[in-house]
PDB file of C-alpha atoms in Angstrom:
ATOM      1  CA  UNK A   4      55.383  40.782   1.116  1.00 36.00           C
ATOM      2  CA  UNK A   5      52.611  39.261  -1.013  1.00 32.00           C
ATOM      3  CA  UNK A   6      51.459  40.965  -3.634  1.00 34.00           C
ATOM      4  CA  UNK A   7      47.700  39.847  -5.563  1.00 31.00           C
ATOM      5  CA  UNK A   8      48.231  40.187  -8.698  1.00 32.00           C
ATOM      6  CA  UNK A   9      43.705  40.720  -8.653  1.00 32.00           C
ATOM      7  CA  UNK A  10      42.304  42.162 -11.334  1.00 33.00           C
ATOM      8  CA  UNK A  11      39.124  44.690 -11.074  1.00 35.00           C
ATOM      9  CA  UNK A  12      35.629  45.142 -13.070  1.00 34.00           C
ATOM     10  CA  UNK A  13      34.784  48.826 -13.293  1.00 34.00           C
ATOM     11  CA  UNK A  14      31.560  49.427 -12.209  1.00 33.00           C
ATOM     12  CA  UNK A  15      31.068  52.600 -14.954  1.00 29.00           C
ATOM     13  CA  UNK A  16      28.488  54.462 -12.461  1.00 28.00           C
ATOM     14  CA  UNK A  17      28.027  58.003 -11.699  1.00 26.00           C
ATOM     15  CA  UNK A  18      29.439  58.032  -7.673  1.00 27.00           C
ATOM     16  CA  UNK A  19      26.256  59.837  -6.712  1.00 24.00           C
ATOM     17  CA  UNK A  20      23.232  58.257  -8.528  1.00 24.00           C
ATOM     18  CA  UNK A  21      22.918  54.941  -8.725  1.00 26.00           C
ATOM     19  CA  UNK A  22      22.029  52.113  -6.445  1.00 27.00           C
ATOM     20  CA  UNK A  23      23.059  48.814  -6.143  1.00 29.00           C
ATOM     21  CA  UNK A  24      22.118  44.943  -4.902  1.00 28.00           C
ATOM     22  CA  UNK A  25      21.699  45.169  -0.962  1.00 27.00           C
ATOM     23  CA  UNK A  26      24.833  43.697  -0.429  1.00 28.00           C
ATOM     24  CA  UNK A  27      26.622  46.701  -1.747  1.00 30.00           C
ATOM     25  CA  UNK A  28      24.645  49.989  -0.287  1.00 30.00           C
ATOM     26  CA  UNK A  29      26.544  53.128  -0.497  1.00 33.00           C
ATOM     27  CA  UNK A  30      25.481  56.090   2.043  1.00 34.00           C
ATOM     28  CA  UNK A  31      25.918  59.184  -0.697  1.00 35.00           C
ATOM     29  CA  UNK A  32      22.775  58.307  -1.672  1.00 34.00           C
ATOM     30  CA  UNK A  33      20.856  56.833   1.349  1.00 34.00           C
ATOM     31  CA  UNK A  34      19.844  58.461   4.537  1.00 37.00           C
ATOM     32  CA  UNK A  35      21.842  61.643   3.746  1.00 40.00           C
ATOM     33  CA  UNK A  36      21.323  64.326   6.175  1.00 42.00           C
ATOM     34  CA  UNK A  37      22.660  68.149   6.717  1.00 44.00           C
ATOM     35  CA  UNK A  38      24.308  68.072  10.575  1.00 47.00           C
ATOM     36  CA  UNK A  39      25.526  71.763  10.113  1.00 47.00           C
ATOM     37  CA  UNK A  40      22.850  72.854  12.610  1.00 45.00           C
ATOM     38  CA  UNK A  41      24.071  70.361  15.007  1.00 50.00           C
ATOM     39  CA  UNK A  42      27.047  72.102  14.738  1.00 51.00           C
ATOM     40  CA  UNK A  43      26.291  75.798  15.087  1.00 46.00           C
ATOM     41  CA  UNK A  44      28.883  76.248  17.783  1.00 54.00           C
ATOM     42  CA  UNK A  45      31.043  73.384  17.180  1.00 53.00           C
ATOM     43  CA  UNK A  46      33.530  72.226  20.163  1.00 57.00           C
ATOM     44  CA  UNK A  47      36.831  73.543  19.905  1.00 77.00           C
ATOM     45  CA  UNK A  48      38.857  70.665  18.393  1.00 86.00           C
ATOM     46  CA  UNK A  49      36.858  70.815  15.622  1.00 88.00           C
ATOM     47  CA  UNK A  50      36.972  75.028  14.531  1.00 86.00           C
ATOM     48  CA  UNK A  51      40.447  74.324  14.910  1.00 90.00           C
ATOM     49  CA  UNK A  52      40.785  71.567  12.897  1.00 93.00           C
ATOM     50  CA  UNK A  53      38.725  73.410  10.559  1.00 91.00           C
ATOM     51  CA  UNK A  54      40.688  76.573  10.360  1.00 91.00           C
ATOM     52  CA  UNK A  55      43.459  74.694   8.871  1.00 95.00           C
ATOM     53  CA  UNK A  56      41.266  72.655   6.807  1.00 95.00           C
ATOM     54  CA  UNK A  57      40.759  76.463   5.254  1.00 94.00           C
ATOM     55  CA  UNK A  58      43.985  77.117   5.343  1.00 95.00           C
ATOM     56  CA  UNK A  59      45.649  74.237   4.181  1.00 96.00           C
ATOM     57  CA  UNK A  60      44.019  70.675   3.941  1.00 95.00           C
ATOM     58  CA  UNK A  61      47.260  69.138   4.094  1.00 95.00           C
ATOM     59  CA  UNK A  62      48.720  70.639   7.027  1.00 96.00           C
ATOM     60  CA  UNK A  63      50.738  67.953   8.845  1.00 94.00           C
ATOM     61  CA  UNK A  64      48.480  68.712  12.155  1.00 96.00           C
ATOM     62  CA  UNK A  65      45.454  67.920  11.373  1.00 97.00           C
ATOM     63  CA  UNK A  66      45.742  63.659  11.451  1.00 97.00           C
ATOM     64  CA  UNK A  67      47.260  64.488  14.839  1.00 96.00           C
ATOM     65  CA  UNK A  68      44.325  66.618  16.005  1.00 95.00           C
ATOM     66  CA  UNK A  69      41.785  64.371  14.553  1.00 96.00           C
ATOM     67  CA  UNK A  70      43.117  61.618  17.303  1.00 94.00           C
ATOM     68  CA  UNK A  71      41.342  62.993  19.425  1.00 90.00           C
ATOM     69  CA  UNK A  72      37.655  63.742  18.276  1.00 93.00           C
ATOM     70  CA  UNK A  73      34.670  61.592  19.535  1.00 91.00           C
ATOM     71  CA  UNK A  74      31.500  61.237  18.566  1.00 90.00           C
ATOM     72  CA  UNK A  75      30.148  64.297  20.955  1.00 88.00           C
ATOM     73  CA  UNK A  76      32.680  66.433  19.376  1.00 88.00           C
ATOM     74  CA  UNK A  77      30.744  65.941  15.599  1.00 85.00           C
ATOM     75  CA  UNK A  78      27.250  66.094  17.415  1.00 82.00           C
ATOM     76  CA  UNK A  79      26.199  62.686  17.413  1.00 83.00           C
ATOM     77  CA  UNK A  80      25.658  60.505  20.378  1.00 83.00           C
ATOM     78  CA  UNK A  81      26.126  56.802  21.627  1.00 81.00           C
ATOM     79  CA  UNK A  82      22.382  56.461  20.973  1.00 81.00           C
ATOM     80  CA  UNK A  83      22.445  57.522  17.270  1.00 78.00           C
ATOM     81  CA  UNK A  84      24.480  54.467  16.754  1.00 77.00           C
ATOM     82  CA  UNK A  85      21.368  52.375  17.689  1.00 75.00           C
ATOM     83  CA  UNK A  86      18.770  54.718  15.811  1.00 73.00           C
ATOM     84  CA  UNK A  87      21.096  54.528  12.795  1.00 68.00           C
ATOM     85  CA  UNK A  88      20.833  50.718  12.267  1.00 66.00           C
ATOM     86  CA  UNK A  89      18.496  51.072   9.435  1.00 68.00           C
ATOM     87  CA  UNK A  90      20.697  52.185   6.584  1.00 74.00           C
ATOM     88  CA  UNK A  91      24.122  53.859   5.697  1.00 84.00           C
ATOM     89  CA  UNK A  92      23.921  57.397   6.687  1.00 86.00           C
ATOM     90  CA  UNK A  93      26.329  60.166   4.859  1.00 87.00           C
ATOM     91  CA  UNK A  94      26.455  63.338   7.375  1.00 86.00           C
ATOM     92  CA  UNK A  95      27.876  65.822   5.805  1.00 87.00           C
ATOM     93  CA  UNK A  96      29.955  68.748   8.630  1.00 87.00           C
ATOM     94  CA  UNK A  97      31.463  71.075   5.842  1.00 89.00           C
ATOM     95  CA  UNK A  98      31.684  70.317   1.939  1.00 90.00           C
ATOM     96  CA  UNK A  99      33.356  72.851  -0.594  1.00 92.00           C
ATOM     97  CA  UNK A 100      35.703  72.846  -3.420  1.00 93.00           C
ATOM     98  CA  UNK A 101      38.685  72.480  -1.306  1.00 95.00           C
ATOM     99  CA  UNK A 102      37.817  69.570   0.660  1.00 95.00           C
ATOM    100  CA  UNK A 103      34.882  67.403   2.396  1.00 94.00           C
ATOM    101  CA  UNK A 104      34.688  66.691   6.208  1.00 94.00           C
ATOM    102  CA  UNK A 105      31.947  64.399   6.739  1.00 92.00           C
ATOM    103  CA  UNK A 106      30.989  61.088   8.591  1.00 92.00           C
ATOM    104  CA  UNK A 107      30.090  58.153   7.568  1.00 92.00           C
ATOM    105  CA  UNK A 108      27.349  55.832   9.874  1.00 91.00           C
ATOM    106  CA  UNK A 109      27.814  52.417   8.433  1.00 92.00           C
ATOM    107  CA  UNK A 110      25.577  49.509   9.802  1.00 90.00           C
ATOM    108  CA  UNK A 111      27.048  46.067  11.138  1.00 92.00           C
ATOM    109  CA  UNK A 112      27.112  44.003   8.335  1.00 93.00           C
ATOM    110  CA  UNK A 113      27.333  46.322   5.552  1.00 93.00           C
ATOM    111  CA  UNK A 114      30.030  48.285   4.070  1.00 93.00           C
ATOM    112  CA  UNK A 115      31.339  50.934   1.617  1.00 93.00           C
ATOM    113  CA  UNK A 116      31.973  48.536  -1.414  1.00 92.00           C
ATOM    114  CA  UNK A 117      35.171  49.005  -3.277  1.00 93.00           C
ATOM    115  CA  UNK A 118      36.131  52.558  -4.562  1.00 92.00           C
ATOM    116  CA  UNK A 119      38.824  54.614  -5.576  1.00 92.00           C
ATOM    117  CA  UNK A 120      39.623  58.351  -4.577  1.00 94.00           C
ATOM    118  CA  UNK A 121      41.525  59.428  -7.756  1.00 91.00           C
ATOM    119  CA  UNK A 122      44.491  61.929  -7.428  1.00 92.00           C
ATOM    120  CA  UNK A 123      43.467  62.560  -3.871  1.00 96.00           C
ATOM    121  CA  UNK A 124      43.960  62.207   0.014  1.00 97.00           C
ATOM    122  CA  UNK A 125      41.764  60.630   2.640  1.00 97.00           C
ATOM    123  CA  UNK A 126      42.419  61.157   6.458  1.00 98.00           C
ATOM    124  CA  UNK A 127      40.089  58.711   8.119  1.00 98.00           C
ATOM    125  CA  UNK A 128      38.962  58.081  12.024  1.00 97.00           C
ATOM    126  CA  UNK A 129      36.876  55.473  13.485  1.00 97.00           C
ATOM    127  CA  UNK A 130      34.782  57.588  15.752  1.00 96.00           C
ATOM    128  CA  UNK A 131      32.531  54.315  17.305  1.00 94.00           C
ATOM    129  CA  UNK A 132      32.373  50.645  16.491  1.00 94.00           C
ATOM    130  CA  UNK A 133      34.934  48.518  14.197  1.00 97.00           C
ATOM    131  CA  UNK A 134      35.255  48.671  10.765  1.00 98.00           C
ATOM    132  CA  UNK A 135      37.822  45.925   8.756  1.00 98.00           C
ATOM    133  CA  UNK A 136      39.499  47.984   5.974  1.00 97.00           C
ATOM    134  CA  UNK A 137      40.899  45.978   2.779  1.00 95.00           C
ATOM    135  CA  UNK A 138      43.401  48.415   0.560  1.00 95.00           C
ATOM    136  CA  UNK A 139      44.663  48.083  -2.989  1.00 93.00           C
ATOM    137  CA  UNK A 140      47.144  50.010  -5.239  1.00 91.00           C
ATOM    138  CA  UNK A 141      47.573  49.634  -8.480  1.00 87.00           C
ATOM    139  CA  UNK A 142      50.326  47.154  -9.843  1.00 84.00           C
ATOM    140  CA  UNK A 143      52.367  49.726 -11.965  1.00 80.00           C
ATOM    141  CA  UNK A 144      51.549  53.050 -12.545  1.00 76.00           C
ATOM    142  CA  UNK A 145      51.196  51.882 -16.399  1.00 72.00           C
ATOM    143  CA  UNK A 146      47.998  49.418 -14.715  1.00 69.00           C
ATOM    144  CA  UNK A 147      46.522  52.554 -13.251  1.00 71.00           C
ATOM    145  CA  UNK A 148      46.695  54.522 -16.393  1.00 67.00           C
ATOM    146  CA  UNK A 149      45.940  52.015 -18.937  1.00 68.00           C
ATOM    147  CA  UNK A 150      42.024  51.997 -19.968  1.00 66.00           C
ATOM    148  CA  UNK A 151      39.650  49.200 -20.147  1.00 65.00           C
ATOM    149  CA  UNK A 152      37.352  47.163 -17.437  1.00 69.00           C
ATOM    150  CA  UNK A 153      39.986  44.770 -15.911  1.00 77.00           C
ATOM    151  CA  UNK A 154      43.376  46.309 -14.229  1.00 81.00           C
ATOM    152  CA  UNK A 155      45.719  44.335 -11.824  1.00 84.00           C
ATOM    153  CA  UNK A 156      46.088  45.555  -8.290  1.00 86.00           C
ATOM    154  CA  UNK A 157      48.206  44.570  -5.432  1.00 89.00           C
ATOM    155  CA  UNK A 158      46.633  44.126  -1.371  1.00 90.00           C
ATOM    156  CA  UNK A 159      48.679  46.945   0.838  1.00 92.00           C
ATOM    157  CA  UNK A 160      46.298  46.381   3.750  1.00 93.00           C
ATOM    158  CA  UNK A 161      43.791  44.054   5.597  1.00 94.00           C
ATOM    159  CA  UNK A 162      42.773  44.712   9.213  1.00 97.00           C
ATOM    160  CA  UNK A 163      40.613  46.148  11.871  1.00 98.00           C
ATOM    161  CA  UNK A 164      40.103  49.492  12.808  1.00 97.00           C
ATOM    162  CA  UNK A 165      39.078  50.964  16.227  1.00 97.00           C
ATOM    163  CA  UNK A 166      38.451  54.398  17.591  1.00 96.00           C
ATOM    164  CA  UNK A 167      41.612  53.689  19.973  1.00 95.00           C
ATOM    165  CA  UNK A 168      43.675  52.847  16.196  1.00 95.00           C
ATOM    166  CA  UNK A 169      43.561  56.942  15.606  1.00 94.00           C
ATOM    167  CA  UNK A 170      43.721  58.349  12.075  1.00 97.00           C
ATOM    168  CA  UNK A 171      44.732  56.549   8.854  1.00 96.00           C
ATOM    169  CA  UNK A 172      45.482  58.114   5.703  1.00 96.00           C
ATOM    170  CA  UNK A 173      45.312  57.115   2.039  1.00 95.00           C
ATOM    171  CA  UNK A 174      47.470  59.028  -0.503  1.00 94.00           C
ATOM    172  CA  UNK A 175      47.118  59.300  -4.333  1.00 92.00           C
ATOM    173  CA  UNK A 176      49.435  56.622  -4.644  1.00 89.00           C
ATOM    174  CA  UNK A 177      49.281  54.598  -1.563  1.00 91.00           C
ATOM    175  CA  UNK A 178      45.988  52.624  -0.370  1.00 93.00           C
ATOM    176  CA  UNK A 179      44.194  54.856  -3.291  1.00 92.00           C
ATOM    177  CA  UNK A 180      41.603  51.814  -3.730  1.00 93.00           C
ATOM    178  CA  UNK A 181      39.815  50.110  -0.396  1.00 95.00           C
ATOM    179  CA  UNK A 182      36.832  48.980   0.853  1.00 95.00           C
ATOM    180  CA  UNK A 183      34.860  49.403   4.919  1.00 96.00           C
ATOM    181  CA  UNK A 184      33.201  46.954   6.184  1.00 96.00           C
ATOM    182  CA  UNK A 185      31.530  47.509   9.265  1.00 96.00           C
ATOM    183  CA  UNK A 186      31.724  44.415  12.264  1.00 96.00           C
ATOM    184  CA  UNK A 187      29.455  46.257  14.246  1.00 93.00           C
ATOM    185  CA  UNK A 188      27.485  49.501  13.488  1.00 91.00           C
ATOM    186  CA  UNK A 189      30.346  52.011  12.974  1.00 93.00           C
ATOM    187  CA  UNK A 190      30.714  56.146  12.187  1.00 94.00           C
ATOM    188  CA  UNK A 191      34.258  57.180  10.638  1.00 96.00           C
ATOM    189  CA  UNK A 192      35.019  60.620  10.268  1.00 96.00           C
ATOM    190  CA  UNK A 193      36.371  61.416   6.885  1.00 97.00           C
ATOM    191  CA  UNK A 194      38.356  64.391   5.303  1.00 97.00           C
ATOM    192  CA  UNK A 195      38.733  63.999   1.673  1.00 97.00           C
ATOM    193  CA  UNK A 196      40.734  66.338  -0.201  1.00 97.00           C
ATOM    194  CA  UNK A 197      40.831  67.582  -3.274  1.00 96.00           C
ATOM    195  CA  UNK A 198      36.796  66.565  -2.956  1.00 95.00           C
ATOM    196  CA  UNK A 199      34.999  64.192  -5.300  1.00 93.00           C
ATOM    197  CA  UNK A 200      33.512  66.507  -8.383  1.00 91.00           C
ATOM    198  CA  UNK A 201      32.955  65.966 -12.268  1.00 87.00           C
ATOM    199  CA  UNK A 202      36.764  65.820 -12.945  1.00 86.00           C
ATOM    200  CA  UNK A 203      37.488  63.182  -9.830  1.00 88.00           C
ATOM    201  CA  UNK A 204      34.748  60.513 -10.055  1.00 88.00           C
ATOM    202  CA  UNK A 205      34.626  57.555  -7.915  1.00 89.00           C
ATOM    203  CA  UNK A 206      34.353  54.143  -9.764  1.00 87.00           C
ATOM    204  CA  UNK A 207      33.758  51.157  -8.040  1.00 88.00           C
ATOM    205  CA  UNK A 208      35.103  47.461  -8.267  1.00 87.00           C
ATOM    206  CA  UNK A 209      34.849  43.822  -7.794  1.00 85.00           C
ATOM    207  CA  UNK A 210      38.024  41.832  -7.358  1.00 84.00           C
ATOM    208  CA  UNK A 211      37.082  38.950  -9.461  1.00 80.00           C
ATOM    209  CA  UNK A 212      40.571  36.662  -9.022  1.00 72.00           C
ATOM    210  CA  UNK A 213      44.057  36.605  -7.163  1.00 62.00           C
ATOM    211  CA  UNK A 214      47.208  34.945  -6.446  1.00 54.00           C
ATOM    212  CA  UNK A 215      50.112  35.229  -4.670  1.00 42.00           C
TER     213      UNK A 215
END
């Protein structure tokens, strides 16, 4: 197993306000948009899905029962893919203190640059189109906790995703760090738990070297 021994520069930006070069265009900020009224009476693979998101976010069923969702399930539509080719769209379904469930419309040839989702858990499904996914951890747990601008990380994953690939998951500890590009216009549903707030931030990188 290799393992890139790349160090990071921390981009020290608040996760919600700032913006970037166009290369690196992050949806939390652009084209967000409230789909709860889409979803008014939502299907019934997703109130169940949300019932145990109430319940318990971490409930071993719900990667299982997210296999299954579509984009009709959410409320969007084949077509929305081709009316959403402007910019990165964040749709928010449900967002609280316990967790978010949300999708993310990413067009081809862009992606969510390189971020980390500190001390939390990500179950993620490619709803439409194909995303390539590049993951990181951190070298040592004494890399992740040590402080400055530059911190060694090893590659844990590089590869395509597909709505037919089902749901993917990124632990505290495992895949924390990764990056979605998009090969052709793509939506991924996302449940992120605990959620991004003032105590877990999301900082951004660069890999600016590696080796085997």
């Amino acid at each position: 197993k290799n393992v890139l021994k790349q160090r990071f520069y921390r981009m020290k930006l608040l996760w919600l306000n700032f913006s970037l070069t166009n290369a690196l265009i992050v949806p939390f900020l652009f084209g967000r948009q409230n789909f709860l009224s889409k979803l008014s009476e939502p299907p019934n693979k997703v109130q169940k899905i949300v019932q145990l998101l109430n319940t318990d976010p971490s409930n071993r069923s719900i990667p299982e029962m997210m296999e299954d969702l579509t984009l009709t399930d959410i409320g969007l539509k084949k077509t929305d893919m081709i009316n959403y080719t402007d910019i990165n769209r964040y749709i928010p379904i449900i967002e609280n203190r316990k967790y978010t469930f949300a999708v993310f419309v990413v067009k081809k040839g862009e992606k969510l640059p390189l971020h980390d989702h500190p001390k939390m858990t990500v179950l993620s499904k490619v709803l439409s189109g194909e995303v390539r996914v590049s993951s990181y951890d951190w070298e040592s747990e004494s890399e992740a906790a040590k402080g400055g601008v530059r911190k060694r990380a090893k590659e844990v994953f590089v590869g395509v995703k597909r709505p037919s690939d089902g749901t993917w998951t990124l632990e505290p500890n495992k895949g924390n760090i990764h990056e979605i590009s998009a090969v052709e216009t793509s939506a991924v549903l996302d449940v992120l738990y605990p959620p991004y707030s003032d105590e877990r931030g999301c900082s951004y990188y660069r890999v600016i070297g590696g080796e085997n």
